[in-house]
Coordinates of C-alpha atoms and ligand atoms in Angstrom, one line a residue:
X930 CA 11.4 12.8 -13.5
X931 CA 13.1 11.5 -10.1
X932 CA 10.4 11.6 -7.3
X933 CA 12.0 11.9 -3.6
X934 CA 9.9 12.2 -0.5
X935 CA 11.0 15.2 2.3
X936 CA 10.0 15.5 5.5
X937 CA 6.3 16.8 5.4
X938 CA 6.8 19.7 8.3
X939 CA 8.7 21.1 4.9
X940 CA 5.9 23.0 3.4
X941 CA 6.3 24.1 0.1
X942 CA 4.6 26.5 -2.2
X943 CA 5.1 27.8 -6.1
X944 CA 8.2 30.1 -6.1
X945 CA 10.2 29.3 -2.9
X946 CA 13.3 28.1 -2.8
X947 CA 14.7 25.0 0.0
X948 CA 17.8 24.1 1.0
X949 CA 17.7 19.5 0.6
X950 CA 18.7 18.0 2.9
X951 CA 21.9 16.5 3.1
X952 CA 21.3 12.6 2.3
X953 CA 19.2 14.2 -0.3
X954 CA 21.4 16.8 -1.9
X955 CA 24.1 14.2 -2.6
X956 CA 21.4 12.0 -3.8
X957 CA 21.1 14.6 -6.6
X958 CA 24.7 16.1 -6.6
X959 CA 26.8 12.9 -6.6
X960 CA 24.6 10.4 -7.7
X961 CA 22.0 11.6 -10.0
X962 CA 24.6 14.2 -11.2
X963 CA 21.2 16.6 -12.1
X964 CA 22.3 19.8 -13.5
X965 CA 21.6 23.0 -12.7
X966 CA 17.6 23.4 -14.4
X967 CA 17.1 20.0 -14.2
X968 CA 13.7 19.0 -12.9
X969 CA 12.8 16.7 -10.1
X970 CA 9.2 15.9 -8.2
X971 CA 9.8 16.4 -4.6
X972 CA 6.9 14.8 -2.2
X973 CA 5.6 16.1 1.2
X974 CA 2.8 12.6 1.7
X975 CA 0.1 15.3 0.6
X976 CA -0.9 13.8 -1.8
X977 CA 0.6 16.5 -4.2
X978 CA 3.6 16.6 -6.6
X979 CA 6.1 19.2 -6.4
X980 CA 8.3 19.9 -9.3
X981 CA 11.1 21.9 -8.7
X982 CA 13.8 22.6 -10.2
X983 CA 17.8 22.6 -9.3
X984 CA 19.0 26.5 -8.6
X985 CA 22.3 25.7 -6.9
X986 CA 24.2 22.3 -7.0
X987 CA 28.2 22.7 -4.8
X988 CA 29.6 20.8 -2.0
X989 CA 28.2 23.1 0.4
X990 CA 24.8 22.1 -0.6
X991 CA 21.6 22.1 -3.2
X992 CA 19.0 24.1 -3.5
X993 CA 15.6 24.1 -5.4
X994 CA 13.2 26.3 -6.9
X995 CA 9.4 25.2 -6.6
X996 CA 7.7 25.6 -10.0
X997 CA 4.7 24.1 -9.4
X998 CA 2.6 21.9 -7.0
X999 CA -0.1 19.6 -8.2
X1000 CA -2.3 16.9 -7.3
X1001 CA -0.6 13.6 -7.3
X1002 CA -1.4 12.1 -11.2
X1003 CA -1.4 8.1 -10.4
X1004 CA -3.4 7.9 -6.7
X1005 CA -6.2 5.3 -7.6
X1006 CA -10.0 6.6 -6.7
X1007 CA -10.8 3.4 -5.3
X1008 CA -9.8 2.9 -1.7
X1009 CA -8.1 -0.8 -1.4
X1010 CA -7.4 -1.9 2.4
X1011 CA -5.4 -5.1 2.6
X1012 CA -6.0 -6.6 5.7
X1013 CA -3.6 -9.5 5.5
X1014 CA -2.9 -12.1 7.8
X1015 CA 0.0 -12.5 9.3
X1016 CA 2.7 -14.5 7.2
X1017 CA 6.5 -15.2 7.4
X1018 CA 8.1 -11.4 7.1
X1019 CA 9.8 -12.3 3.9
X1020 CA 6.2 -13.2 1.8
X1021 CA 4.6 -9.9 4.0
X1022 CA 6.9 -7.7 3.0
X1023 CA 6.5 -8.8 -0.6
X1024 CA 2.7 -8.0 -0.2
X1025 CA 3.9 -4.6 0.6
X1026 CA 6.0 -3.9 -2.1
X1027 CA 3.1 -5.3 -4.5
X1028 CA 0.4 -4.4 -2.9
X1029 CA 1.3 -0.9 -2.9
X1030 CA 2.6 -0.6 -6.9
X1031 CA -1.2 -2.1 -7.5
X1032 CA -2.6 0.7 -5.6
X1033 CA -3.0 -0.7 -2.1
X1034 CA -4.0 2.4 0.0
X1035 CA -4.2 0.8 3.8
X1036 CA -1.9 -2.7 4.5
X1037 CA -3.3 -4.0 8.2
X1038 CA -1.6 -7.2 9.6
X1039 CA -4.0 -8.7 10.9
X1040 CA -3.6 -11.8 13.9
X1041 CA -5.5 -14.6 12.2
X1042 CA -6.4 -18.4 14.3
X1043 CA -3.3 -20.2 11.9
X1044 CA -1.1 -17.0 12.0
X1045 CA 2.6 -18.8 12.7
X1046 CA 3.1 -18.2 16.4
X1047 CA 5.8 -15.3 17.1
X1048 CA 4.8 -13.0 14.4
X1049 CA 2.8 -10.6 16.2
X1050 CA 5.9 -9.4 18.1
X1051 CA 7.5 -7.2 15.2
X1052 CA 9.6 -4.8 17.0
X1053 CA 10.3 -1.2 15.8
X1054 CA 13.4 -2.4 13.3
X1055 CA 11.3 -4.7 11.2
X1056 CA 8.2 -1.7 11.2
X1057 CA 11.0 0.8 9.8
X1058 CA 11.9 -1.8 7.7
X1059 CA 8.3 -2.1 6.1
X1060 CA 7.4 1.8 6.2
X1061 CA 11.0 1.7 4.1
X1062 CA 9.5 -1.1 1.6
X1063 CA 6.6 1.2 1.1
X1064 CA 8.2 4.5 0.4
X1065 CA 10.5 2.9 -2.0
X1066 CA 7.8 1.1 -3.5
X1067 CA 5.4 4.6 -3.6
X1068 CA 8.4 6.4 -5.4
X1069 CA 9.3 3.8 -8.0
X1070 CA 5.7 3.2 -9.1
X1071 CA 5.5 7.3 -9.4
X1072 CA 2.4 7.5 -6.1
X1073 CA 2.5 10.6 -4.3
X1074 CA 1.1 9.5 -1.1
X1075 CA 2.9 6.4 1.5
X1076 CA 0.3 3.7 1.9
X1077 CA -0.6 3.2 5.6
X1078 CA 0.5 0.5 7.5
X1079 CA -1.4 0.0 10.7
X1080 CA -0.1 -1.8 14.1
X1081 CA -0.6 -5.6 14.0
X1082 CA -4.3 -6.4 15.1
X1083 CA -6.7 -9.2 16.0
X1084 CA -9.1 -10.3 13.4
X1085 CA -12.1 -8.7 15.4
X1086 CA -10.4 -5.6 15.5
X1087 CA -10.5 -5.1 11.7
X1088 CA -13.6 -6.5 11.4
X1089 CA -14.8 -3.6 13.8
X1090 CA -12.8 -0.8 11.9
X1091 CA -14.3 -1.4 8.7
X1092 CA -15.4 1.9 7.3
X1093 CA -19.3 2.3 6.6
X1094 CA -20.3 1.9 3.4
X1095 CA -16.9 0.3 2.5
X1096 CA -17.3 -3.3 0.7
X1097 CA -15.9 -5.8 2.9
X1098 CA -14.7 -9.1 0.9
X1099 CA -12.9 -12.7 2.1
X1100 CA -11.4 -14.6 0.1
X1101 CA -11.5 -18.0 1.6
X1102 CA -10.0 -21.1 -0.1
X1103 CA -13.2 -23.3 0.8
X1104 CA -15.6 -20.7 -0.7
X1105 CA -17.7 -23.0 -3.2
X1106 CA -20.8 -20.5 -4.4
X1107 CA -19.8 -17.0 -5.5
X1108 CA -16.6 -15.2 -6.9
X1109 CA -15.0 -12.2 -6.8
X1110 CA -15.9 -11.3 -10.4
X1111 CA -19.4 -11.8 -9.9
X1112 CA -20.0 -9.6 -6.4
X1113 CA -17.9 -6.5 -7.7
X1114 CA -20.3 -7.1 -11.0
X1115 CA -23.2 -6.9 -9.0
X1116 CA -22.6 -4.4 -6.8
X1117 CA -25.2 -1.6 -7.4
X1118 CA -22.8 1.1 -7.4
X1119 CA -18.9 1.7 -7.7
X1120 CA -18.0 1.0 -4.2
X1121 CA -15.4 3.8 -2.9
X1122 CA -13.4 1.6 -0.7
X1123 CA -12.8 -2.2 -0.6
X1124 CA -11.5 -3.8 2.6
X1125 CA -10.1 -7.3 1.7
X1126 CA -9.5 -9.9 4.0
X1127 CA -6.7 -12.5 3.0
X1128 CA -6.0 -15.7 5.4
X1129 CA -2.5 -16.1 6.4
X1130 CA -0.2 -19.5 5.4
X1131 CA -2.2 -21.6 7.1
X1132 CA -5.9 -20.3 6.0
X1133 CA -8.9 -18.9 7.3
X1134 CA -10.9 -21.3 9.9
X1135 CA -15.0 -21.6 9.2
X1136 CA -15.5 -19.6 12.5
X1137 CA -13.4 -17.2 11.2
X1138 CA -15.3 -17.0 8.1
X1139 CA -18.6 -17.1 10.2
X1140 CA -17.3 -14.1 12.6
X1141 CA -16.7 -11.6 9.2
X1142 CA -19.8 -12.7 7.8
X1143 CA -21.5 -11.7 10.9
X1144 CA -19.9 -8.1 10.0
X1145 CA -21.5 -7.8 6.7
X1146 CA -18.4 -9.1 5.3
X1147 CA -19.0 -11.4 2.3
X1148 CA -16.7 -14.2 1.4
X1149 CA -15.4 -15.0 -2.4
X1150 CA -14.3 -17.3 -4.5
X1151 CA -10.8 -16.4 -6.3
X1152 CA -11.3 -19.6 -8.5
X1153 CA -10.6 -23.4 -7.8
X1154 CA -6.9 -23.6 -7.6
X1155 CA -5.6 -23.2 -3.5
X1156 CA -3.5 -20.1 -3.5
X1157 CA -0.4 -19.2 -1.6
X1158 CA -1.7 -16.1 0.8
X1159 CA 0.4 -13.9 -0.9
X1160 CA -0.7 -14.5 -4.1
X1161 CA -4.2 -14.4 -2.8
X1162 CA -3.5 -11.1 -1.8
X1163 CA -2.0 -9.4 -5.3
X1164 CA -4.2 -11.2 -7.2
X1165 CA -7.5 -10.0 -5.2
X1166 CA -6.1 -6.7 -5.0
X1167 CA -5.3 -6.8 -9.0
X1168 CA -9.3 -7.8 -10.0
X1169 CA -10.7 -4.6 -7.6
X1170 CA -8.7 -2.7 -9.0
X1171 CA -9.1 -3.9 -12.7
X1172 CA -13.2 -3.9 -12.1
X1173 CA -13.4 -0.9 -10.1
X1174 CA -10.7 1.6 -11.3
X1175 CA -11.6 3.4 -14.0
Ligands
SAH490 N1 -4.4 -23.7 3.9 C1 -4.0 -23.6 2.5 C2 -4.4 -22.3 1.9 C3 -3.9 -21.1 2.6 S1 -4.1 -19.8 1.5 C4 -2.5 -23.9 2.4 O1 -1.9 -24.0 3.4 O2 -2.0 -23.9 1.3 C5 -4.1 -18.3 2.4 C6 -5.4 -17.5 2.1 O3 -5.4 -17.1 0.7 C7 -6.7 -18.1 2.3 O4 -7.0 -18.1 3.7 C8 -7.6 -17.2 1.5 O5 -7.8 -16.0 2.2 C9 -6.8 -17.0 0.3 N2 -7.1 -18.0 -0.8 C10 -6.2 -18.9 -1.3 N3 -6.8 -19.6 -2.3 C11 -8.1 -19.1 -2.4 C12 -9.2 -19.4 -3.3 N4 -9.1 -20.3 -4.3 N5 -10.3 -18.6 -3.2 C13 -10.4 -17.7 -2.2 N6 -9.4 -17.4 -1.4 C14 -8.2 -18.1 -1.5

């Protein structure tokens, strides 16, 4: 079933009926060509799916019927937050797109020591541009919920806004003792949330390293090859998600 998002001030509740609005009615009129009884999943960013279904299709407009609203069926129970350092838009916004199909529930750019000079201005364009990439990305891969992308911060200021009781992992391309498998096998108990902290092109400095660890934040090995930050990032993000969600 199609999956579009509306604007979440639209509340909307088993049995009512709603107008789309326009970009959206010709979405389904013109394009998709549903007919009238056809189903579609509309989403408010709840969290919640709601199927409705089409009542009236003309050029004056489309209207639905709610059926039913449910909890979202694909949100992952583990919490994954991607603090990524900052990297050419291009490779970032490809994070995004990946990050959030694999589950990704927080992205924060984060202002790393060999982040390329420049990047931290991102003006409001390129931040639509990215919320775009991520409610595309949360429709196609059938989430129900947007993946949260926070304003562009310092390494210290993530460190400082990990959540208690969250475990806090860095993967860090000189990393020689442990891995990633081994500290999400040993952790005592299904952590809830995971913050992950991936260096940007140019890597993670020691101090840097030292400075998270001083947080509680441990650092990993993701094996002995040195990967691109991006694929650092999808493939740390895959392994959580493969060890930790059920
Ligand atoms: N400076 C190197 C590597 C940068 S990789 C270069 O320019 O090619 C960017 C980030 O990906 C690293 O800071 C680290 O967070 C992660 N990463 C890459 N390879 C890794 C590995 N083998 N183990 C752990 N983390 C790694």
């Amino acid at each position: 079933m199609h999956r579009f998002f509306i604007p979440s001030s639209l509340s909307l509740h088993t049995g009512e009926t709603l107008a789309l609005p326009d970009k959206l009615a010709h979405q389904v009129r013109d394009v998709l060509r549903l007919a009238i009884g056809e189903a579609l999943i509309l989403l408010d960013n709840s969290g919640d799916e709601i199927v409705c279904t089409v009542e009236k299709s003309s050029r004056a407009g489309v209207e639905v019927a709610v059926q039913e609203r449910r909890v979202g069926q694909r949100e992952s129970k583990v919490q994954i937050i991607l603090c990524q350092g900052l990297l050419k838009s291009a490779r970032f916004e490809w994070i995004l797109e990946k990050g959030t199909e694999l589950g990704v529930k927080a992205f924060v750019p984060t202002l790393c020591r060999r982040s390329m000079a420049g990047l931290e201005e991102t003006g409001p364009s390129k931040l639509q541009r990215w919320q775009r990439i991520l409610q595309e990305a949360t429709e196609q891969c059938g989430l129900s919920r947007v993946p949260t992308l926070a304003p562009i911060r310092p390494l210290m200021h993530a460190l400082n806004d990990i959540p208690s009781g969250a475990l806090a992992l860095m993967p860090w391309e000189e990393e020689q003792g442990i891995n990633l498998r081994t500290v999400l096998q040993e952790q005592p108990a299904k952590p809830q949330t995971v913050v992950l902290f991936i260096g940007p092109e140019g890597g993670l400095m020691a101090e840097e390293v030292a400075l998270a660890k001083r947080h509680g934040v441990q650092s990993v090995s993701l094996g002995p090859r040195i990967l691109r930050a991006e694929t650092a990032a999808i493939a740390a993000v895959a392994n959580v998600m493969y060890e930790l969600e059920a």
